[in-house]
Coordinates of C-alpha atoms in Angstrom, one line a residue:
M1 CA 184.2 150.3 130.4
K2 CA 187.0 147.7 129.7
R3 CA 186.3 144.7 127.8
N4 CA 188.1 141.6 128.3
G5 CA 188.8 138.9 125.4
R6 CA 185.9 136.8 126.4
D7 CA 183.7 139.9 125.9
L8 CA 185.3 140.5 122.4
V9 CA 184.5 137.0 121.4
Y10 CA 181.2 136.9 122.7
Y11 CA 180.4 139.9 120.5
L12 CA 182.1 138.8 117.5
T13 CA 180.0 135.4 117.8
L14 CA 176.8 137.3 118.7
V15 CA 177.3 139.4 115.3
C16 CA 179.0 137.0 112.9
V17 CA 177.1 133.9 113.5
P18 CA 173.7 135.0 112.9
M19 CA 175.0 137.5 110.1
F20 CA 176.3 134.2 108.5
F21 CA 173.1 132.2 108.5
A22 CA 171.2 135.4 107.4
V23 CA 173.5 136.0 104.4
L24 CA 173.1 132.3 103.5
L25 CA 169.1 132.7 103.6
G26 CA 169.5 135.7 101.6
L27 CA 171.6 133.7 98.8
Y28 CA 168.9 131.0 98.9
L29 CA 165.9 133.2 98.5
S30 CA 167.9 135.2 95.6
K31 CA 168.4 131.8 93.9
L32 CA 164.5 130.9 94.4
S33 CA 163.7 134.2 92.9
I34 CA 166.1 133.9 90.0
D35 CA 164.5 130.2 89.3
K36 CA 160.8 132.1 89.3
H37 CA 161.7 134.5 87.1
V38 CA 163.4 132.6 84.8
D39 CA 160.4 130.0 85.0
D40 CA 158.1 133.0 84.4
F41 CA 160.1 134.3 81.5
G42 CA 160.5 130.9 79.9
G43 CA 157.0 130.1 80.3
I44 CA 155.9 133.5 78.6
Y45 CA 158.1 133.6 76.1
L46 CA 157.8 129.9 74.9
K47 CA 154.1 130.9 74.6
T48 CA 154.9 133.9 72.4
L49 CA 157.1 131.7 70.1
E50 CA 154.1 129.4 69.8
R51 CA 151.5 131.9 68.8
K52 CA 154.0 133.2 66.2
I53 CA 154.9 129.7 64.8
E54 CA 151.0 129.1 64.6
S55 CA 150.5 132.2 63.0
L56 CA 153.2 131.4 60.6
T57 CA 151.7 127.9 60.0
N58 CA 148.3 129.5 59.1
Q59 CA 149.9 131.7 56.7
A60 CA 151.6 128.7 55.0
Q61 CA 148.2 127.1 54.9
V62 CA 146.3 129.9 53.0
I63 CA 149.4 130.3 50.8
M64 CA 149.2 126.9 49.8
S65 CA 145.8 126.2 50.1
H66 CA 145.4 125.3 46.2
T67 CA 147.9 122.7 46.1
S68 CA 147.9 122.0 42.3
N69 CA 147.7 125.8 41.3
C70 CA 151.2 126.8 41.2
R71 CA 150.5 130.3 39.6
S72 CA 148.3 131.1 42.4
I73 CA 150.6 130.1 45.1
K74 CA 153.7 131.9 43.4
S75 CA 151.6 135.1 43.2
R76 CA 150.7 134.6 46.8
L77 CA 154.5 134.2 48.0
K78 CA 155.3 137.6 46.7
L79 CA 153.6 138.9 49.6
W80 CA 155.8 136.5 51.9
P81 CA 159.4 137.4 51.0
S82 CA 160.7 135.5 53.5
V83 CA 159.9 132.3 51.9
H84 CA 162.5 130.8 49.4
D85 CA 160.8 127.9 47.9
F86 CA 157.7 125.8 48.3
V87 CA 156.4 122.3 47.4
T88 CA 152.9 120.9 47.8
V89 CA 152.5 117.1 47.9
K90 CA 149.5 114.7 48.0
N91 CA 150.2 111.0 49.0
G92 CA 154.0 111.2 48.2
Q93 CA 153.7 113.1 44.7
V94 CA 154.5 116.7 44.2
M95 CA 151.7 118.7 43.1
C96 CA 153.3 121.8 42.5
Q97 CA 156.8 123.3 43.3
S98 CA 159.2 126.4 42.9
D99 CA 161.9 126.1 40.5
T100 CA 164.9 125.7 43.3
V101 CA 163.1 123.7 46.2
F102 CA 165.4 121.0 45.8
D103 CA 168.4 122.9 46.0
W104 CA 167.4 123.5 49.5
V105 CA 166.0 120.4 50.5
D106 CA 166.5 116.8 49.8
P107 CA 164.0 115.1 47.6
S108 CA 163.4 112.4 50.5
L109 CA 161.4 115.4 52.0
I110 CA 158.5 114.3 49.9
T111 CA 158.0 111.2 51.4
A112 CA 158.7 112.6 54.9
N113 CA 155.9 112.1 57.7
L114 CA 156.1 115.9 58.8
T115 CA 153.2 116.9 60.9
P116 CA 152.0 120.4 60.5
G117 CA 154.2 123.1 62.1
I118 CA 157.8 124.0 61.8
H119 CA 160.7 121.7 61.5
S120 CA 164.5 121.4 61.1
Y121 CA 165.6 119.3 57.7
P122 CA 169.2 118.7 56.5
K123 CA 169.7 120.9 53.6
A124 CA 170.6 119.1 50.3
G125 CA 173.8 118.2 49.5
T126 CA 175.3 118.9 53.3
V127 CA 175.2 115.5 54.4
G128 CA 173.1 116.7 57.5
H129 CA 175.9 119.2 58.4
E130 CA 173.6 122.0 57.4
Q131 CA 169.9 122.7 58.6
V132 CA 167.0 124.4 57.0
L133 CA 163.6 125.2 58.3
V134 CA 160.7 123.9 56.6
I135 CA 157.1 125.1 57.5
V136 CA 154.5 122.2 56.9
S137 CA 150.8 123.1 56.6
Q138 CA 148.1 120.6 55.9
D139 CA 144.6 120.9 53.9
K140 CA 142.0 120.6 56.4
K141 CA 139.6 119.0 53.6
D142 CA 142.3 116.5 52.4
L143 CA 144.4 115.5 54.9
D144 CA 146.6 113.7 52.6
T145 CA 147.8 117.1 50.9
R146 CA 150.6 119.1 52.4
G147 CA 152.1 122.5 51.9
M148 CA 156.0 122.9 52.6
A149 CA 157.7 126.1 52.6
V150 CA 161.5 126.9 53.0
V151 CA 162.4 129.6 55.2
S152 CA 166.2 130.7 55.9
L153 CA 167.3 130.7 59.4
D154 CA 168.0 134.2 59.5
E155 CA 164.6 135.4 58.3
F156 CA 163.0 132.6 60.8
I157 CA 165.1 134.2 63.7
N158 CA 163.9 138.0 62.3
Y159 CA 160.3 137.1 62.0
M160 CA 160.0 135.3 65.7
D161 CA 161.6 138.5 66.9
I162 CA 164.3 136.2 68.9
S163 CA 166.7 138.6 70.7
D164 CA 168.3 138.7 73.7
S165 CA 167.2 140.4 76.9
L166 CA 169.1 142.2 79.7
Q167 CA 168.3 139.7 82.3
Y168 CA 168.1 136.5 80.1
E169 CA 170.7 137.1 77.1
K170 CA 171.7 133.3 77.4
L171 CA 168.6 132.2 75.4
A172 CA 168.3 129.4 73.4
V173 CA 165.5 127.8 70.8
W174 CA 166.0 124.2 69.5
I175 CA 163.6 123.1 66.8
G176 CA 164.0 119.6 66.8
D177 CA 167.9 118.8 67.4
K178 CA 168.8 122.0 65.7
C179 CA 169.6 125.1 68.0
L180 CA 169.0 128.2 66.4
F181 CA 172.2 129.9 68.5
N182 CA 175.5 128.7 68.9
R183 CA 174.9 125.6 71.5
S184 CA 178.3 125.6 72.7
Q185 CA 178.0 129.2 74.6
Y186 CA 175.7 127.8 77.2
D187 CA 175.9 125.8 80.1
L188 CA 173.3 123.1 79.5
E189 CA 173.3 121.9 83.2
S190 CA 172.1 125.2 84.6
M191 CA 169.7 126.2 81.8
H192 CA 166.2 126.0 82.4
Y193 CA 164.2 123.9 79.6
F194 CA 160.5 124.4 78.4
K195 CA 159.3 122.2 76.0
S196 CA 156.2 123.0 73.6
Q197 CA 153.7 120.5 73.8
R198 CA 152.0 121.7 70.4
F199 CA 155.3 121.9 68.2
H200 CA 158.7 120.7 67.9
I201 CA 160.5 123.3 69.6
E202 CA 162.4 123.8 73.0
L203 CA 163.6 126.8 74.8
G204 CA 166.4 126.8 77.1
V205 CA 167.0 130.3 79.2
E206 CA 169.6 130.9 81.7
P207 CA 170.3 134.3 83.4
T208 CA 173.0 136.7 82.7
E209 CA 175.7 136.5 85.1
S210 CA 175.4 140.3 85.5
Y211 CA 171.7 139.6 86.5
V212 CA 172.5 136.7 89.0
R213 CA 175.2 138.9 91.1
Y214 CA 172.8 142.1 91.0
S215 CA 170.4 139.8 92.5
M216 CA 172.6 138.1 94.9
L217 CA 173.8 141.4 96.1
M218 CA 170.3 143.0 96.7
F219 CA 169.4 139.8 98.8
T220 CA 172.5 139.9 100.6
L221 CA 172.2 143.3 101.5
A222 CA 168.6 142.9 102.5
S223 CA 169.6 140.1 104.9
I224 CA 172.1 142.3 106.8
P225 CA 169.4 144.1 108.6
L226 CA 167.9 140.7 109.4
G227 CA 170.9 139.4 110.8
L228 CA 171.7 142.4 113.3
L229 CA 168.1 142.0 114.2
I230 CA 168.7 138.4 115.1
S231 CA 171.8 139.5 116.9
L232 CA 169.9 142.0 118.7
F233 CA 167.0 139.5 119.8
S234 CA 169.7 136.9 120.6
H235 CA 171.7 139.2 123.1
L236 CA 168.2 140.4 124.6
I237 CA 167.5 136.7 125.2
I238 CA 171.2 135.9 126.4
M239 CA 171.1 139.0 128.7
R240 CA 167.6 137.7 130.1
L241 CA 168.6 134.2 131.0
K242 CA 172.3 135.0 131.8
P243 CA 171.3 135.6 135.4
R244 CA 169.3 132.8 136.0
F245 CA 171.9 130.6 134.2
S246 CA 174.9 132.3 136.2
L247 CA 172.6 131.7 139.5
I248 CA 172.2 128.1 139.0
E249 CA 175.9 127.8 138.5
E250 CA 176.8 130.2 141.6
I251 CA 174.2 128.3 143.7
K252 CA 176.4 124.9 142.7
T253 CA 179.8 126.3 143.5
G254 CA 177.9 127.9 146.5
M255 CA 176.9 124.5 147.9
K256 CA 180.6 123.0 147.0
R257 CA 182.1 125.9 149.0
G258 CA 180.0 125.8 151.8
E259 CA 178.6 129.5 151.2
F260 CA 175.0 128.3 152.2
Y261 CA 174.7 128.1 156.3
L262 CA 171.7 127.9 158.3
M263 CA 169.8 130.1 160.9
Y264 CA 167.5 129.0 163.4
Q265 CA 164.1 130.6 164.3
P266 CA 163.4 129.5 168.1
V267 CA 159.8 128.1 168.5
Y268 CA 158.5 128.5 171.9
D269 CA 155.5 126.6 173.8
A270 CA 152.3 128.2 175.4
M271 CA 154.3 127.9 178.7
G272 CA 157.0 130.3 177.3
E273 CA 159.6 127.6 177.0
L274 CA 161.9 126.7 173.9
Y275 CA 160.3 123.6 172.1
G276 CA 162.5 123.9 169.1
F277 CA 163.8 125.9 166.1
E278 CA 163.1 126.2 162.4
A279 CA 166.0 125.8 160.0
L280 CA 166.5 128.8 157.4
A281 CA 168.8 128.7 154.9
R282 CA 170.9 131.8 153.9
W283 CA 173.7 132.6 151.7
Q284 CA 176.7 134.4 152.0
H285 CA 178.1 134.7 148.6
S286 CA 182.0 135.4 148.3
K287 CA 180.9 138.4 145.8
M288 CA 177.4 139.4 145.9
G289 CA 177.1 139.3 149.5
A290 CA 174.1 138.1 151.4
V291 CA 171.5 136.8 148.7
G292 CA 168.0 136.0 150.2
P293 CA 165.9 133.2 149.9
D294 CA 163.4 134.9 147.9
I295 CA 166.1 134.8 145.3
F296 CA 167.8 131.2 145.3
I297 CA 165.0 129.1 146.6
P298 CA 162.8 129.5 143.3
V299 CA 165.8 129.1 141.2
I300 CA 166.8 125.6 143.1
E301 CA 163.2 124.6 142.8
Q302 CA 162.8 125.4 139.1
N303 CA 166.0 123.7 137.9
G304 CA 166.1 120.7 139.6
L305 CA 168.3 121.0 142.7
G306 CA 165.9 120.3 145.1
V307 CA 167.3 116.9 145.9
E308 CA 170.8 118.0 146.0
F309 CA 170.0 121.1 148.3
T310 CA 168.1 119.3 150.5
H311 CA 171.1 116.9 151.2
Y312 CA 173.1 120.0 151.9
V313 CA 170.4 121.5 154.6
F314 CA 170.1 118.2 156.2
S315 CA 174.2 117.8 156.6
R316 CA 174.6 121.4 157.6
A317 CA 171.6 121.1 160.3
A318 CA 173.4 117.8 161.5
Q319 CA 176.9 119.0 162.0
D320 CA 175.2 122.2 163.9
M321 CA 172.7 120.0 166.1
A322 CA 175.6 118.1 166.9
L323 CA 176.8 120.7 169.3
L324 CA 173.7 121.1 171.2
P325 CA 173.9 120.0 174.8
S326 CA 172.3 116.6 175.6
G327 CA 169.4 116.1 178.1
K328 CA 166.8 117.5 176.2
T329 CA 165.0 116.7 172.8
Y330 CA 164.3 119.8 170.8
H331 CA 161.8 120.3 167.5
L332 CA 163.7 120.9 164.5
G333 CA 161.6 121.8 161.1
I334 CA 163.2 121.8 157.9
N335 CA 161.7 123.1 154.9
V336 CA 161.8 120.6 151.9
P337 CA 160.9 121.7 148.3
P338 CA 158.7 119.7 146.0
E339 CA 160.9 118.0 144.1
F340 CA 162.5 116.2 147.2
M341 CA 159.0 115.2 148.0
T342 CA 158.1 113.7 144.8
C343 CA 161.3 112.1 143.8
P344 CA 160.9 108.1 143.2
S345 CA 163.4 107.3 145.7
F346 CA 161.8 109.6 148.5
E347 CA 161.5 107.1 151.2
S348 CA 165.1 106.1 150.8
E349 CA 166.6 109.6 150.2
L350 CA 164.9 110.5 153.4
A351 CA 165.8 107.3 155.3
Y352 CA 169.7 108.5 154.5
V353 CA 169.3 112.1 155.4
L354 CA 167.7 111.2 158.9
G355 CA 170.5 108.6 159.4
L356 CA 172.6 112.3 159.8
F357 CA 170.9 112.8 163.3
D358 CA 171.2 109.4 164.7
A359 CA 171.9 109.8 168.3
L360 CA 171.4 113.8 168.2
P361 CA 169.2 115.4 170.8
V362 CA 166.3 116.5 167.9
S363 CA 163.1 115.6 166.4
I364 CA 163.0 116.1 162.8
T365 CA 159.8 117.7 161.4
L366 CA 159.4 118.0 157.3
E367 CA 157.8 121.5 156.6
I368 CA 156.0 121.6 153.5
T369 CA 153.8 124.0 151.7
E370 CA 150.3 123.9 150.5
R371 CA 151.3 123.5 146.9
Q372 CA 152.7 120.2 147.7
L373 CA 149.4 118.7 148.6
L374 CA 147.2 119.0 145.7
D375 CA 147.0 115.5 144.9
D376 CA 146.5 112.1 146.2
S377 CA 150.5 111.7 145.8
A378 CA 150.6 113.7 149.1
L379 CA 149.0 111.2 151.2
T380 CA 151.7 108.2 150.2
Q381 CA 154.7 110.5 150.7
I382 CA 153.6 111.9 154.0
D383 CA 152.6 108.3 155.2
A384 CA 156.0 107.2 154.2
A385 CA 157.7 110.1 156.3
R386 CA 155.7 109.2 159.5
R387 CA 157.0 105.6 159.2
L388 CA 160.4 106.7 159.2
G389 CA 159.4 108.7 162.8
V390 CA 159.2 112.3 160.8
S391 CA 156.7 114.8 161.9
V392 CA 155.1 116.5 159.0
A393 CA 153.9 120.2 159.0
I394 CA 152.2 122.7 156.5
D395 CA 153.9 125.8 156.2
D396 CA 152.5 129.0 155.7
F397 CA 148.8 127.8 156.0
G398 CA 146.0 129.9 154.9
V399 CA 147.8 131.3 151.6
G400 CA 147.7 128.0 149.4
H401 CA 145.0 125.9 148.0
T402 CA 144.4 123.0 150.4
S403 CA 140.8 121.7 150.4
L404 CA 139.0 120.7 153.4
S405 CA 138.7 117.0 152.3
M406 CA 142.3 116.9 151.6
L407 CA 143.1 118.4 155.2
Q408 CA 140.9 115.7 156.8
R409 CA 142.6 112.7 154.9
L410 CA 146.5 113.7 155.7
N411 CA 148.1 112.7 158.9
L412 CA 149.6 116.1 159.9
D413 CA 151.4 116.7 162.9
Y414 CA 151.5 120.5 162.7
L415 CA 149.6 123.4 161.0
K416 CA 151.7 126.7 160.7
I417 CA 149.7 129.8 160.5
D418 CA 150.9 132.2 158.1
K419 CA 152.1 135.7 159.6
C420 CA 149.5 137.7 157.6
F421 CA 146.4 136.1 159.6
V422 CA 148.6 136.7 162.9
D423 CA 149.1 140.3 162.1
T424 CA 145.1 140.5 162.0
V425 CA 145.0 140.0 166.1
G426 CA 143.8 143.7 167.5
V427 CA 143.3 145.1 163.8
D428 CA 139.6 145.6 162.3
S429 CA 140.6 143.1 159.2
V430 CA 138.6 140.9 156.8
N431 CA 141.2 138.1 157.8
A432 CA 140.4 138.6 161.4
P433 CA 137.8 135.9 161.5
V434 CA 140.0 133.7 159.4
L435 CA 142.5 133.3 162.2
E436 CA 139.9 132.0 164.6
S437 CA 138.5 129.7 162.1
I438 CA 142.0 128.1 161.3
I439 CA 142.6 127.8 165.0
E440 CA 139.1 125.9 165.5
L441 CA 139.8 123.6 162.1
A442 CA 142.9 122.7 163.6
H443 CA 141.7 121.7 167.1
R444 CA 138.9 119.7 165.5
L445 CA 141.3 117.7 163.6
N446 CA 143.6 117.4 166.3
I447 CA 146.6 119.0 164.8
A448 CA 148.9 120.9 166.7
I449 CA 149.1 124.8 165.7
V450 CA 152.3 126.9 165.1
A451 CA 151.8 130.8 164.8
E452 CA 154.4 132.2 162.7
G453 CA 155.3 136.2 162.9
V454 CA 154.3 136.9 166.4
E455 CA 155.7 139.9 167.3
N456 CA 153.8 141.8 170.3
G457 CA 152.2 140.7 173.7
E458 CA 148.6 140.9 172.6
Q459 CA 148.9 138.5 169.9
V460 CA 150.8 136.1 172.3
E461 CA 147.8 136.5 174.7
F462 CA 145.2 135.9 172.0
L463 CA 146.9 133.0 170.5
I464 CA 147.4 131.2 174.1
H465 CA 143.7 132.2 174.9
R466 CA 142.5 130.4 171.5
G467 CA 144.6 127.3 172.7
C468 CA 147.8 127.9 170.1
Q469 CA 150.3 125.5 171.1
Y470 CA 153.4 126.8 169.6
Q471 CA 154.9 130.3 168.4
Q472 CA 157.7 131.7 166.8
G473 CA 158.6 135.2 166.1
Y474 CA 160.4 138.5 166.9
F475 CA 158.7 138.8 169.9
Y476 CA 160.5 135.7 171.3
S477 CA 163.5 136.0 169.0
K478 CA 164.9 136.6 165.3
P479 CA 166.6 133.9 163.6
L480 CA 169.9 132.8 165.3
M481 CA 173.3 131.6 164.2
V482 CA 174.1 128.3 165.6
G483 CA 176.7 130.1 167.7
D484 CA 174.3 132.6 169.4
L485 CA 171.7 129.7 169.6
L486 CA 174.3 127.6 171.8
N487 CA 174.8 130.9 173.9
Q488 CA 171.2 131.3 174.3
L489 CA 171.2 127.7 175.5
S490 CA 173.6 127.7 177.9

């Protein structure tokens, strides 16, 4: 089947737009996933470093537990080769020290108020340009006594096992202001930071570019089926709703083009004389051909076109009725949708359309369905119509839910019995007694009866015998075009 440009644009839009948002969602989820993995990794890595630093501090505390026994401390340090020098201090006074400790640190370290743990300290003689790591321990019995061990950076990194990972090679550890790696290689704004609450250390983690690209690629590929699924779902919804929306536009266009026309179902009295007509809307579409009222009427009622379509029907009926010969007034029943009956300006709207029939030989009857009589507002609507000289009929009575109490309160002129009850005449059916009950009810309420769908003489005789005043159906005539109706009248 040949596709035009509009079809191509439709399908491109249908695929590309959902795919675009699906990919955006995939990228967003990949960022959330990366951030979560970074946070999980950083938290675990920080706890690992804290445990190792705590172990290192405990070792220093054991080695330098006898702060004044230099020989004992030195012998213990032989089992700890990563420590270069040491010094023990009490109340700012050196208790014991190695020979070259002050080659590493400035003597001011002795009076520095350092808490137990690991610290970065300026190396002696470097004016702060070079730092060394100092492990500080504290005597549990004598809190004024501290032991301080000097550790080289490389040896500390080796002990901590601070190494790059496949996913997080951009990892940095700070001790105080001292970064154990070259700080310039990191993007400080994009790193995730984890600060220890126990020691003076901070961890910075940034995922590798390859890991970020891999994660984004995987989530993007995973989002493609989602985008296609959304496209398919959208297409199904559009295809389901398209006929409805298209039909709405076609109805509006049809009214502008005058494609809707009226046929008239004759109504006869008990004497067999023509009493009037029921106007039936029909649609001859320019391309679809004849479209049944069971298709377009529900669309009109469900999409707010009831008032506009009622105006159209009344206007078209007035044009047709203007062709009737004078000398007799005919009953004209016109079906009105719920929207017209319930609109706030119902009385003024009805007065306007009735003005189209001034001086025409017809008497208007509004035919409403039982579902329009479900609340007390129906009383007000019907009374307003009757004040304007319009009769009111319930159409297809018996198939709805009108309560007896509501029926007693309504000022109705006609009760139209649905065809399904008329068909029970001469037939052994459970609905057969219902027909007689409806007729008896209408008589008691002093409401005229119109029987719909009369198709044979037996039905005619039965209805006349039971006091049914008016009848319509194929026994008398099929719905007629206005030209055929005029010929019949002449």
